[in-house]
């Protein structure tokens, strides 16, 4: 069974640009959550999608958005990138109370 | 507020030593407590999911206990090995939303 796949693994963007990250969950999992990790911080919850609907949202500015497709794949978009958006972005697909993580996308904003 | 706190932030132990770290969380509205092991450049790997007060789980040399009334969980590693070096994350969840601590970074010195 394939795990959670995130693409790309690494990304370098310039301030002001926008970026789209992709997450393919484990087959059969309908819930996808996104997290941000910056140095010294734990995993901060961004949002969760279930059956194409955003079910929960963390405390992030509106520049952070996401969507989920009918095949449960999810994308996360960050517009008008800031230096502070440099982080590891993890997605997790879950069923019941277990979450399984991808390897993350390392975003560097210069 | 569902703050999850972990201590210590980092730990260095000699190979063969036993060690433990703490995860504390608000005890109200408890649903489940999760421990993850996260090695650099890999996905966080689920170790334990614990739901019942007094629960104790074991996987090889690693074990965990749970006290939901006072809001803490301990993770124990017996006879630490270099391959145990990783960041250990705990999280509590409400539904599919997980709240993570900042992790304990363990380094086992050969």
XYZ file of N, CA, C and O in Angstrom:
880
model
N 0.861 -1.191 0.000
C 0.000 0.000 0.000
C 0.891 1.233 0.000
O 1.765 1.370 0.848
N 0.698 2.151 -0.954
C 1.534 3.338 -1.024
C 1.220 4.243 0.156
O 0.091 4.314 0.641
N 2.279 4.974 0.610
C 2.096 5.905 1.709
C 1.619 7.240 1.204
O 1.185 7.401 0.072
N 1.770 8.230 2.062
C 1.382 9.597 1.715
C 2.507 10.205 0.883
O 3.669 10.157 1.295
N 2.171 10.756 -0.249
C 3.174 11.309 -1.158
C 3.026 12.806 -1.280
O 1.938 13.300 -1.592
N 4.118 13.504 -1.036
C 4.111 14.957 -1.170
C 5.088 15.375 -2.266
O 6.197 14.851 -2.360
N 4.641 16.316 -3.071
C 5.523 16.865 -4.110
C 5.383 18.378 -4.158
O 4.301 18.919 -3.880
N 6.450 19.088 -4.488
C 7.808 18.565 -4.592
C 8.422 18.363 -3.202
O 7.818 18.751 -2.207
N 9.591 17.803 -3.128
C 10.251 17.626 -1.834
C 10.934 18.923 -1.388
O 10.984 19.226 -0.204
N 11.470 19.621 -2.349
C 12.175 20.876 -2.049
C 11.750 21.939 -3.046
O 11.471 21.645 -4.202
N 11.740 23.166 -2.558
C 11.264 24.274 -3.380
C 11.926 25.556 -2.900
O 11.994 25.813 -1.697
N 12.395 26.359 -3.832
C 12.925 27.676 -3.492
C 12.127 28.708 -4.263
O 11.979 28.606 -5.484
N 11.590 29.677 -3.540
C 10.771 30.717 -4.157
C 11.258 32.079 -3.674
O 11.937 32.198 -2.647
N 10.850 33.096 -4.401
C 11.211 34.468 -4.064
C 10.043 35.139 -3.347
O 8.873 34.816 -3.623
N 10.366 36.049 -2.457
C 9.318 36.820 -1.761
C 8.329 37.390 -2.764
O 8.720 37.917 -3.807
N 7.071 37.332 -2.435
C 6.030 37.871 -3.292
C 5.432 36.865 -4.261
O 4.325 37.082 -4.774
N 6.166 35.780 -4.508
C 5.632 34.753 -5.405
C 4.580 33.935 -4.684
O 4.342 34.092 -3.481
N 3.957 33.034 -5.445
C 3.038 32.099 -4.828
C 3.540 30.680 -5.065
O 4.385 30.447 -5.945
N 3.036 29.748 -4.281
C 3.505 28.374 -4.400
C 2.340 27.423 -4.170
O 1.419 27.726 -3.406
N 2.394 26.296 -4.858
C 1.387 25.251 -4.659
C 2.088 23.949 -4.333
O 3.003 23.533 -5.036
N 1.664 23.339 -3.230
C 2.213 22.062 -2.795
C 1.125 21.000 -2.947
O -0.057 21.295 -2.771
N 1.560 19.769 -3.223
C 0.598 18.707 -3.471
C 0.771 17.559 -2.491
O 1.882 17.259 -2.047
N -0.338 16.925 -2.166
C -0.332 15.793 -1.254
C -1.294 14.729 -1.753
O -2.481 15.019 -1.967
N -0.794 13.522 -1.947
C -1.642 12.388 -2.312
C -1.752 11.474 -1.102
O -0.740 10.923 -0.654
N -2.952 11.314 -0.545
C -3.104 10.520 0.671
C -3.056 9.033 0.376
O -3.032 8.608 -0.772
N -3.050 8.265 1.450
C -3.145 6.820 1.330
C -4.504 6.480 0.720
O -5.514 7.113 1.052
N -4.505 5.496 -0.162
C -5.737 5.109 -0.833
C -6.821 4.769 0.187
O -6.596 4.007 1.129
N -7.991 5.377 -0.013
C -9.105 5.110 0.900
C -9.236 6.123 2.013
O -10.273 6.193 2.681
N -8.186 6.921 2.252
C -8.268 7.953 3.289
C -8.910 9.194 2.689
O -8.452 9.718 1.674
N -9.920 9.712 3.355
C -10.610 10.882 2.818
C -10.231 12.176 3.535
O -10.573 13.256 3.086
N -9.533 12.040 4.656
C -9.142 13.234 5.398
C -7.683 13.549 5.142
O -6.817 12.680 5.239
N -7.413 14.803 4.792
C -6.036 15.272 4.598
C -5.838 16.535 5.420
O -6.649 17.470 5.334
N -4.778 16.553 6.199
C -4.457 17.728 7.009
C -3.097 18.256 6.614
O -2.230 17.499 6.184
N -2.905 19.543 6.789
C -1.627 20.192 6.472
C -1.062 20.832 7.731
O -1.807 21.416 8.540
N 0.274 20.754 7.863
C 0.971 21.297 9.012
C 2.207 22.054 8.550
O 2.817 21.721 7.533
N 2.577 23.035 9.338
C 3.799 23.791 9.081
C 4.748 23.612 10.256
O 4.328 23.691 11.413
N 6.009 23.364 9.948
C 6.997 23.331 11.020
C 8.103 24.311 10.708
O 8.743 24.230 9.656
N 8.320 25.242 11.607
C 9.433 26.183 11.503
C 10.396 25.895 12.650
O 10.012 25.263 13.639
N 11.660 26.340 12.521
C 12.649 26.044 13.567
C 12.153 26.456 14.947
O 11.671 27.565 15.146
N 12.238 25.549 15.897
C 11.841 25.858 17.268
C 10.356 25.743 17.531
O 9.921 25.862 18.674
N 9.579 25.522 16.510
C 8.126 25.394 16.666
C 7.708 23.947 16.482
O 8.322 23.191 15.757
N 6.647 23.583 17.119
C 6.073 22.270 16.850
C 5.355 22.310 15.522
O 5.414 23.285 14.786
N 4.675 21.245 15.234
C 3.875 21.213 14.020
C 2.635 22.066 14.244
O 1.835 21.790 15.127
N 2.498 23.088 13.431
C 1.347 23.972 13.548
C 0.291 23.564 12.515
O 0.588 23.450 11.329
N -0.911 23.403 12.993
C -2.007 22.950 12.135
C -2.445 24.069 11.203
O -2.723 25.197 11.645
N -2.528 23.755 9.919
C -2.989 24.719 8.921
C -4.467 24.525 8.621
O -5.274 25.426 8.834
N -4.816 23.384 8.085
C -6.221 23.071 7.796
C -6.383 21.594 7.513
O -5.412 20.876 7.289
N -7.643 21.185 7.548
C -7.997 19.798 7.276
C -9.125 19.747 6.269
O -10.082 20.536 6.362
N -9.011 18.862 5.317
C -10.049 18.654 4.312
C -10.583 17.235 4.420
O -9.844 16.286 4.679
N -11.879 17.146 4.207
C -12.539 15.836 4.222
C -13.580 15.862 3.119
O -14.445 16.750 3.107
N -13.501 14.906 2.213
C -14.449 14.835 1.096
C -14.627 16.189 0.426
O -15.759 16.673 0.261
N -13.522 16.807 0.080
C -13.471 18.056 -0.706
C -13.918 19.294 0.065
O -14.013 20.378 -0.516
N -14.178 19.162 1.360
C -14.636 20.305 2.151
C -13.618 20.607 3.250
O -13.121 19.691 3.906
N -13.352 21.889 3.450
C -12.479 22.258 4.562
C -13.257 22.118 5.850
O -14.258 22.806 6.079
N -12.756 21.264 6.726
C -13.504 20.964 7.948
C -12.963 21.733 9.149
O -13.700 22.055 10.067
N -11.669 21.982 9.144
C -11.047 22.702 10.240
C -9.969 23.613 9.684
O -9.360 23.314 8.649
N -9.729 24.698 10.383
C -8.715 25.653 9.938
C -7.940 26.141 11.136
O -8.533 26.454 12.180
N -6.631 26.218 10.992
C -5.788 26.741 12.057
C -5.698 28.250 11.971
O -6.362 28.907 11.173
N -4.831 28.805 12.779
C -4.708 30.254 12.896
C -3.628 30.794 11.969
O -2.564 31.221 12.413
N -3.880 30.735 10.690
C -2.942 31.238 9.691
C -3.643 32.283 8.835
O -4.862 32.249 8.668
N -2.859 33.218 8.273
C -3.486 34.270 7.456
C -4.112 33.696 6.186
O -3.834 32.580 5.771
N -4.948 34.512 5.575
C -5.669 34.085 4.386
C -4.788 33.784 3.189
O -5.269 33.218 2.201
N -3.488 34.151 3.284
C -2.571 33.813 2.182
C -2.400 32.298 2.037
O -1.972 31.808 1.001
N -2.731 31.595 3.098
C -2.636 30.127 3.095
C -4.011 29.566 2.764
O -4.997 29.859 3.451
N -4.078 28.802 1.706
C -5.355 28.211 1.322
C -5.113 26.799 0.817
O -3.966 26.399 0.563
N -6.189 26.075 0.677
C -6.041 24.708 0.197
C -7.290 24.265 -0.507
O -8.298 24.983 -0.570
N -7.208 23.088 -1.052
C -8.384 22.456 -1.626
C -8.144 20.954 -1.694
O -7.006 20.490 -1.600
N -9.240 20.250 -1.884
C -9.153 18.799 -2.018
C -9.990 18.378 -3.206
O -11.084 18.906 -3.429
N -9.468 17.430 -3.947
C -10.141 16.959 -5.144
C -10.949 15.701 -4.853
O -10.836 15.110 -3.782
N -11.726 15.303 -5.843
C -12.618 14.159 -5.631
C -11.856 12.864 -5.382
O -12.387 11.923 -4.798
N -10.603 12.795 -5.803
C -9.796 11.591 -5.526
C -9.033 11.706 -4.207
O -8.145 10.911 -3.941
N -9.396 12.696 -3.401
C -8.820 12.986 -2.076
C -7.449 13.647 -2.116
O -6.956 14.066 -1.068
N -6.847 13.760 -3.282
C -5.593 14.519 -3.360
C -5.843 15.953 -2.937
O -6.936 16.495 -3.172
N -4.851 16.527 -2.283
C -5.031 17.888 -1.771
C -3.881 18.770 -2.229
O -2.761 18.306 -2.449
N -4.193 20.021 -2.399
C -3.167 21.012 -2.693
C -3.235 22.119 -1.657
O -4.318 22.446 -1.142
N -2.073 22.689 -1.389
C -1.998 23.827 -0.488
C -1.332 24.952 -1.262
O -0.350 24.730 -1.973
N -1.881 26.149 -1.145
C -1.352 27.299 -1.855
C -0.977 28.388 -0.874
O -1.721 28.648 0.090
N 0.176 28.991 -1.093
C 0.548 30.157 -0.302
C 0.824 31.288 -1.290
O 1.656 31.147 -2.198
N 0.097 32.388 -1.128
C 0.289 33.519 -2.026
C 1.148 34.580 -1.339
O 1.308 34.584 -0.121
N 1.699 35.456 -2.147
C 2.513 36.580 -1.639
C 3.479 36.093 -0.559
O 3.420 36.499 0.613
N 4.365 35.210 -0.953
C 5.269 34.575 -0.003
C 6.101 35.583 0.774
O 6.552 36.610 0.238
N 6.292 35.260 2.047
C 7.138 36.046 2.936
C 8.288 35.159 3.404
O 8.201 33.930 3.380
N 9.374 35.828 3.847
C 10.530 35.062 4.313
C 10.139 34.089 5.426
O 10.654 32.973 5.497
N 9.219 34.513 6.277
C 8.798 33.685 7.399
C 7.998 32.460 7.006
O 7.699 31.617 7.860
N 7.655 32.351 5.735
C 6.934 31.159 5.274
C 7.890 30.009 5.006
O 7.441 28.890 4.724
N 9.175 30.277 5.089
C 10.162 29.203 4.912
C 9.944 28.177 6.017
O 10.004 28.511 7.208
N 9.692 26.966 5.626
C 9.328 25.940 6.611
C 9.245 24.590 5.928
O 9.322 24.492 4.704
N 9.062 23.580 6.764
C 8.716 22.251 6.270
C 7.206 22.128 6.345
O 6.612 22.392 7.391
N 6.592 21.770 5.239
C 5.142 21.596 5.197
C 4.842 20.106 5.081
O 5.255 19.453 4.128
N 4.131 19.606 6.082
C 3.784 18.187 6.117
C 2.302 18.024 5.868
O 1.494 18.828 6.339
N 1.951 16.969 5.152
C 0.548 16.632 5.105
C 0.367 15.252 5.707
O 1.304 14.440 5.748
N -0.812 15.030 6.204
C -1.146 13.754 6.819
C -2.495 13.305 6.317
O -3.415 14.111 6.175
N -2.600 12.025 6.020
C -3.922 11.490 5.712
C -4.328 10.630 6.904
O -3.475 10.034 7.572
N -5.588 10.644 7.188
C -6.001 9.946 8.395
C -7.302 9.188 8.197
O -8.107 9.485 7.320
N -7.431 8.182 9.034
C -8.660 7.409 9.102
C -8.874 7.094 10.571
O -7.922 6.789 11.298
N -10.099 7.246 11.027
C -10.398 7.135 12.452
C -9.497 8.104 13.213
O -9.505 9.287 12.948
N -8.680 7.613 14.138
C -7.849 8.529 14.921
C -6.372 8.386 14.586
O -5.518 8.886 15.300
N -6.037 7.700 13.499
C -4.627 7.542 13.155
C -4.249 8.417 11.976
O -4.954 8.453 10.970
N -3.146 9.115 12.116
C -2.659 9.981 11.046
C -1.338 9.439 10.521
O -0.481 9.017 11.292
N -1.189 9.480 9.200
C 0.012 9.001 8.543
C 0.581 10.154 7.717
O -0.146 10.787 6.955
N 1.862 10.388 7.900
C 2.471 11.573 7.316
C 3.260 11.288 6.051
O 3.835 10.211 5.893
N 3.326 12.316 5.200
C 4.252 12.313 4.088
C 5.615 12.788 4.573
O 5.807 13.088 5.748
N 6.565 12.864 3.639
C 7.912 13.274 4.013
C 8.072 14.787 4.039
O 9.075 15.289 4.510
N 7.073 15.478 3.540
C 7.108 16.928 3.631
C 7.690 17.603 2.402
O 8.392 16.996 1.592
N 7.380 18.867 2.284
C 7.978 19.741 1.279
C 8.740 20.826 2.022
O 8.165 21.515 2.873
N 10.006 20.929 1.731
C 10.835 21.973 2.354
C 10.785 23.204 1.460
O 11.313 23.180 0.351
N 10.143 24.250 1.927
C 10.014 25.503 1.174
C 10.994 26.527 1.725
O 11.024 26.784 2.936
N 11.777 27.090 0.839
C 12.684 28.180 1.224
C 12.289 29.413 0.439
O 12.211 29.360 -0.797
N 12.041 30.492 1.150
C 11.685 31.764 0.511
C 12.879 32.700 0.641
O 13.390 32.933 1.747
N 13.335 33.205 -0.486
C 14.535 34.064 -0.468
C 14.185 35.482 -0.960
O 13.138 35.699 -1.574
N -8.109 25.951 24.536
C -6.724 25.857 24.093
C -6.269 24.422 24.324
O -6.488 23.853 25.379
N -5.643 23.816 23.334
C -5.249 22.416 23.432
C -3.740 22.302 23.376
O -3.206 21.440 22.688
N -3.026 23.184 24.151
C -1.570 23.173 24.117
C -1.024 21.859 24.613
O -1.389 21.361 25.673
N -0.104 21.326 23.829
C 0.611 20.114 24.199
C 2.051 20.520 24.438
O 2.654 21.195 23.603
N 2.573 20.143 25.589
C 3.936 20.524 25.917
C 4.786 19.291 26.138
O 4.332 18.310 26.750
N 6.022 19.352 25.652
C 6.928 18.225 25.808
C 8.207 18.690 26.485
O 8.697 19.786 26.244
N 8.736 17.806 27.320
C 10.009 18.104 27.962
C 10.801 16.817 28.150
O 10.206 15.732 28.311
N 12.142 16.911 28.115
C 12.892 18.111 27.778
C 12.838 18.388 26.276
O 12.343 17.565 25.515
N 13.358 19.516 25.867
C 13.388 19.853 24.448
C 14.401 18.978 23.718
O 14.188 18.583 22.581
N 15.540 18.724 24.384
C 16.540 17.842 23.781
C 17.243 17.062 24.870
O 17.250 17.457 26.047
N 17.826 15.972 24.454
C 18.397 15.028 25.400
C 19.543 14.282 24.717
O 19.397 13.836 23.574
N 20.668 14.175 25.422
C 21.785 13.362 24.942
C 22.019 12.267 25.971
O 22.182 12.565 27.161
N 22.030 11.024 25.523
C 22.283 9.913 26.444
C 23.338 8.997 25.845
O 23.560 8.991 24.629
N 23.975 8.246 26.716
C 24.965 7.268 26.267
C 24.248 5.992 25.822
O 23.204 5.623 26.370
N 24.823 5.331 24.844
C 24.292 4.033 24.406
C 24.167 3.116 25.611
O 25.085 3.005 26.427
N 23.020 2.470 25.724
C 22.788 1.556 26.836
C 21.996 2.167 27.975
O 21.398 1.439 28.776
N 21.987 3.512 28.056
C 21.210 4.161 29.110
C 19.723 4.058 28.799
O 19.319 4.026 27.643
N 18.931 4.069 29.834
C 17.485 4.173 29.670
C 17.083 5.628 29.871
O 17.747 6.364 30.606
N 16.027 6.036 29.223
C 15.634 7.438 29.290
C 14.121 7.558 29.201
O 13.420 6.599 28.833
N 13.618 8.717 29.564
C 12.184 8.939 29.417
C 11.924 10.413 29.200
O 12.727 11.265 29.582
N 10.822 10.716 28.540
C 10.416 12.095 28.371
C 8.914 12.226 28.570
O 8.194 11.246 28.612
N 8.506 13.483 28.718
C 7.150 13.779 29.157
C 6.367 14.546 28.116
O 6.906 15.400 27.409
N 5.096 14.229 28.048
C 4.147 14.994 27.241
C 3.009 15.388 28.170
O 2.401 14.524 28.809
N 2.714 16.689 28.257
C 1.578 17.110 29.077
C 0.558 17.820 28.203
O 0.909 18.470 27.216
N -0.696 17.682 28.569
C -1.783 18.191 27.728
C -2.983 18.506 28.620
O -3.105 17.989 29.731
N -3.868 19.362 28.132
C -5.084 19.642 28.911
C -5.898 18.360 29.068
O -6.085 17.613 28.105
N -6.367 18.095 30.269
C -7.055 16.834 30.523
C -8.532 16.864 30.141
O -9.174 15.811 30.057
N -9.059 18.062 29.895
C -10.476 18.143 29.550
C -10.715 17.705 28.115
O -9.871 17.898 27.248
N -11.865 17.115 27.873
C -12.250 16.690 26.517
C -11.191 15.839 25.845
O -10.902 15.998 24.666
N -10.634 14.921 26.597
C -9.579 14.078 26.039
C -10.177 13.074 25.072
O -11.235 12.505 25.313
N -9.460 12.849 23.960
C -9.908 11.855 22.986
C -8.840 10.784 22.791
O -9.075 9.604 23.010
N -7.659 11.183 22.366
C -6.568 10.220 22.164
C -5.229 10.948 22.218
O -5.133 12.133 21.912
N -4.214 10.220 22.614
C -2.862 10.754 22.691
C -1.975 9.896 21.785
O -2.053 8.659 21.817
N -1.148 10.561 20.990
C -0.320 9.865 20.014
C 1.147 10.166 20.259
O 1.509 11.294 20.598
N 1.978 9.152 20.077
C 3.424 9.348 20.050
C 3.934 9.005 18.651
O 3.552 7.978 18.072
N 4.823 9.883 18.147
C 5.445 9.668 16.843
C 6.959 9.736 16.998
O 7.482 10.499 17.815
N 7.626 8.994 16.143
C 9.089 9.043 16.066
C 9.430 9.637 14.715
O 8.947 9.164 13.684
N 10.275 10.686 14.724
C 10.543 11.416 13.487
C 12.039 11.510 13.284
O 12.734 12.253 13.975
N 12.511 10.747 12.299
C 13.921 10.813 11.928
C 14.091 11.844 10.832
O 13.206 12.020 9.989
N 15.242 12.454 10.804
C 15.541 13.487 9.815
C 15.327 12.939 8.406
O 15.710 11.805 8.115
N 14.690 13.756 7.573
C 14.448 13.441 6.157
C 13.465 12.286 5.957
O 13.333 11.775 4.846
N 12.797 11.890 7.020
C 11.771 10.846 6.877
C 10.435 11.367 7.374
O 10.334 12.451 7.935
N 9.382 10.561 7.174
C 8.058 10.928 7.678
C 7.967 10.570 9.148
O 8.549 9.576 9.580
N 7.234 11.357 9.934
C 6.951 10.915 11.310
C 6.270 9.548 11.274
O 5.369 9.318 10.473
N 6.734 8.681 12.146
C 6.231 7.307 12.182
C 5.444 7.121 13.466
O 5.934 7.417 14.553
N 4.226 6.624 13.346
C 3.395 6.435 14.532
C 3.967 5.338 15.422
O 4.315 4.256 14.942
N 4.090 5.638 16.708
C 4.534 4.650 17.688
C 3.344 4.083 18.446
O 3.149 2.874 18.501
N 2.592 4.962 19.075
C 1.472 4.522 19.901
C 0.289 5.461 19.749
O 0.459 6.660 19.564
N -0.908 4.878 19.861
C -2.137 5.647 20.030
C -2.741 5.175 21.341
O -2.948 3.971 21.526
N -3.000 6.108 22.243
C -3.477 5.723 23.570
C -4.744 6.489 23.881
O -4.819 7.703 23.648
N -5.713 5.779 24.402
C -7.000 6.419 24.653
C -7.493 6.291 26.088
O -8.261 7.134 26.551
N -7.075 5.249 26.796
C -7.644 4.992 28.118
C -6.706 5.429 29.238
O -5.494 5.197 29.172
N -7.281 6.025 30.279
C -6.496 6.393 31.445
C -5.828 5.151 32.013
O -6.477 4.112 32.182
N -4.538 5.249 32.308
C -3.823 4.099 32.836
C -3.267 3.185 31.769
O -2.578 2.203 32.060
N -3.558 3.510 30.514
C -3.066 2.700 29.394
C -1.548 2.637 29.431
O -0.870 3.605 29.781
N -1.026 1.477 29.084
C 0.416 1.314 28.947
C 0.654 0.485 27.694
O 0.085 -0.585 27.538
N 1.497 1.006 26.805
C 1.757 0.290 25.558
C 3.255 0.094 25.405
O 4.053 0.881 25.889
N 3.611 -0.987 24.691
C 5.012 -1.323 24.547
C 5.288 -1.814 23.134
O 4.499 -2.552 22.554
N 6.451 -1.376 22.607
C 6.897 -1.849 21.298
C 8.407 -2.029 21.399
O 9.160 -1.066 21.362
N 8.825 -3.282 21.606
C 10.251 -3.536 21.773
C 10.770 -2.876 23.031
O 10.254 -3.099 24.137
N 11.782 -2.006 22.871
C 12.382 -1.349 24.037
C 11.676 -0.042 24.394
O 12.071 0.643 25.329
N 10.665 0.315 23.643
C 9.962 1.575 23.862
C 8.590 1.302 24.470
O 7.889 0.394 24.012
N 8.244 2.068 25.484
C 6.932 1.927 26.092
C 6.396 3.302 26.443
O 7.148 4.286 26.491
N 5.098 3.376 26.655
C 4.462 4.648 26.993
C 3.339 4.408 27.970
O 2.696 3.351 27.971
N 3.123 5.401 28.826
C 2.014 5.356 29.775
C 1.157 6.595 29.596
O 1.603 7.601 29.036
N -0.069 6.517 30.076
C -1.014 7.619 29.884
C -1.799 7.866 31.155
O -2.335 6.928 31.760
N -1.863 9.133 31.550
C -2.708 9.558 32.664
C -3.583 10.693 32.141
O -3.134 11.826 31.982
N -4.835 10.370 31.844
C -5.720 11.380 31.250
C -6.299 12.310 32.312
O -6.718 13.419 31.978
N -6.320 11.874 33.567
C -6.909 12.713 34.615
C -6.002 13.886 34.953
O -6.485 14.999 35.169
N -4.704 13.638 34.960
C -3.772 14.716 35.256
C -3.122 15.272 33.995
O -2.388 16.253 34.057
N -3.388 14.653 32.869
C -2.953 15.201 31.582
C -1.472 15.030 31.297
O -0.784 16.013 30.996
N -0.978 13.801 31.384
C 0.406 13.577 30.972
C 0.600 12.159 30.467
O -0.165 11.246 30.768
N 1.653 12.034 29.656
C 2.071 10.739 29.141
C 3.587 10.693 29.190
O 4.256 11.707 28.971
N 4.121 9.527 29.524
C 5.567 9.330 29.518
C 5.943 8.351 28.419
O 5.239 7.371 28.187
N 7.063 8.634 27.777
C 7.635 7.686 26.824
C 8.963 7.218 27.405
O 9.787 8.039 27.813
N 9.147 5.906 27.458
C 10.368 5.325 28.013
C 11.121 4.577 26.925
O 10.516 3.877 26.105
N 12.434 4.721 26.932
C 13.266 3.905 26.054
C 14.277 3.190 26.946
O 15.053 3.832 27.665
N 14.257 1.874 26.860
C 15.147 1.069 27.688
C 16.389 0.702 26.871
O 16.271 0.269 25.726
N 17.575 0.877 27.464
C 18.803 0.493 26.768
C 18.947 1.191 25.417
O 18.996 0.553 24.377
N 19.005 2.530 25.439
C 19.019 3.320 24.205
C 20.123 2.875 23.246
O 21.244 2.570 23.664
N 19.789 2.886 21.973
C 20.723 2.549 20.906
C 20.858 3.753 19.974
O 19.939 4.569 19.870
N 21.988 3.866 19.260
C 22.155 5.002 18.337
C 20.999 5.156 17.352
O 20.627 6.280 17.007
N 20.424 4.044 16.939
C 19.309 4.134 15.979
C 18.030 4.697 16.602
O 17.059 4.975 15.893
N 18.018 4.872 17.921
C 16.873 5.519 18.582
C 16.933 7.035 18.443
O 15.976 7.730 18.787
N 18.063 7.551 17.977
C 18.209 9.003 17.819
C 17.157 9.513 16.843
O 17.084 9.070 15.698
N 16.348 10.441 17.311
C 15.230 10.973 16.519
C 14.541 12.042 17.351
O 14.884 12.257 18.517
N 13.561 12.678 16.751
C 12.677 13.557 17.513
C 11.404 12.791 17.820
O 10.820 12.162 16.940
N 10.990 12.844 19.070
C 9.790 12.135 19.500
C 8.692 13.177 19.736
O 8.840 14.078 20.557
N 7.634 13.031 18.976
C 6.525 13.976 19.033
C 5.341 13.343 19.733
O 5.053 12.168 19.520
N 4.651 14.136 20.531
C 3.366 13.660 21.007
C 2.294 14.617 20.500
O 2.566 15.781 20.186
N 1.101 14.109 20.391
C -0.020 14.903 19.895
C -1.303 14.401 20.522
O -1.448 13.220 20.805
N -2.229 15.311 20.757
C -3.574 14.886 21.117
C -4.479 15.288 19.958
O -4.165 16.214 19.202
N -5.535 14.563 19.771
C -6.412 14.911 18.670
C -7.854 15.061 19.147
O -8.278 14.434 20.114
N -8.550 15.934 18.466
C -9.992 16.015 18.579
C -10.501 15.752 17.180
O -10.274 16.553 16.278
N -11.124 14.620 16.970
C -11.482 14.243 15.610
C -10.217 14.113 14.786
O -9.245 13.503 15.216
N -10.199 14.713 13.613
C -9.046 14.606 12.742
C -8.059 15.754 12.921
O -7.104 15.870 12.166
N -8.291 16.618 13.884
C -7.367 17.724 14.114
C -6.397 17.339 15.218
O -6.813 17.050 16.337
N -5.113 17.319 14.868
C -4.079 16.943 15.822
C -3.377 18.186 16.346
O -3.091 19.117 15.592
N -3.072 18.187 17.632
C -2.321 19.267 18.258
C -1.006 18.682 18.745
O -0.992 17.829 19.624
N 0.090 19.173 18.181
C 1.393 18.593 18.452
C 2.197 19.410 19.458
O 2.088 20.650 19.519
N 3.017 18.725 20.209
C 4.045 19.378 20.993
C 5.225 19.713 20.097
O 5.227 19.388 18.902
N 6.235 20.353 20.666
C 7.399 20.748 19.888
C 8.420 19.619 19.765
O 9.400 19.745 19.057
N 8.178 18.525 20.473
C 9.048 17.362 20.332
C 10.213 17.346 21.311
O 10.614 18.369 21.863
N 10.725 16.155 21.533
C 11.969 15.955 22.292
C 12.976 15.347 21.328
O 12.712 14.289 20.741
N 14.099 16.031 21.155
C 15.143 15.546 20.256
C 16.106 14.680 21.061
O 16.758 15.160 21.986
N 16.174 13.409 20.724
C 17.029 12.466 21.438
C 18.245 12.134 20.594
O 18.122 11.773 19.419
N 19.412 12.251 21.204
C 20.658 11.828 20.562
C 21.294 10.764 21.446
O 21.531 11.010 22.637
N 21.523 9.597 20.876
C 22.165 8.512 21.621
C 23.614 8.424 21.154
O 23.884 8.203 19.973
N 24.518 8.618 22.098
C 25.952 8.670 21.786
C 26.549 7.272 21.905
O 26.422 6.637 22.953
N 27.183 6.787 20.817
C 27.732 5.420 20.856
C 28.879 5.312 21.862
O 29.571 6.284 22.146
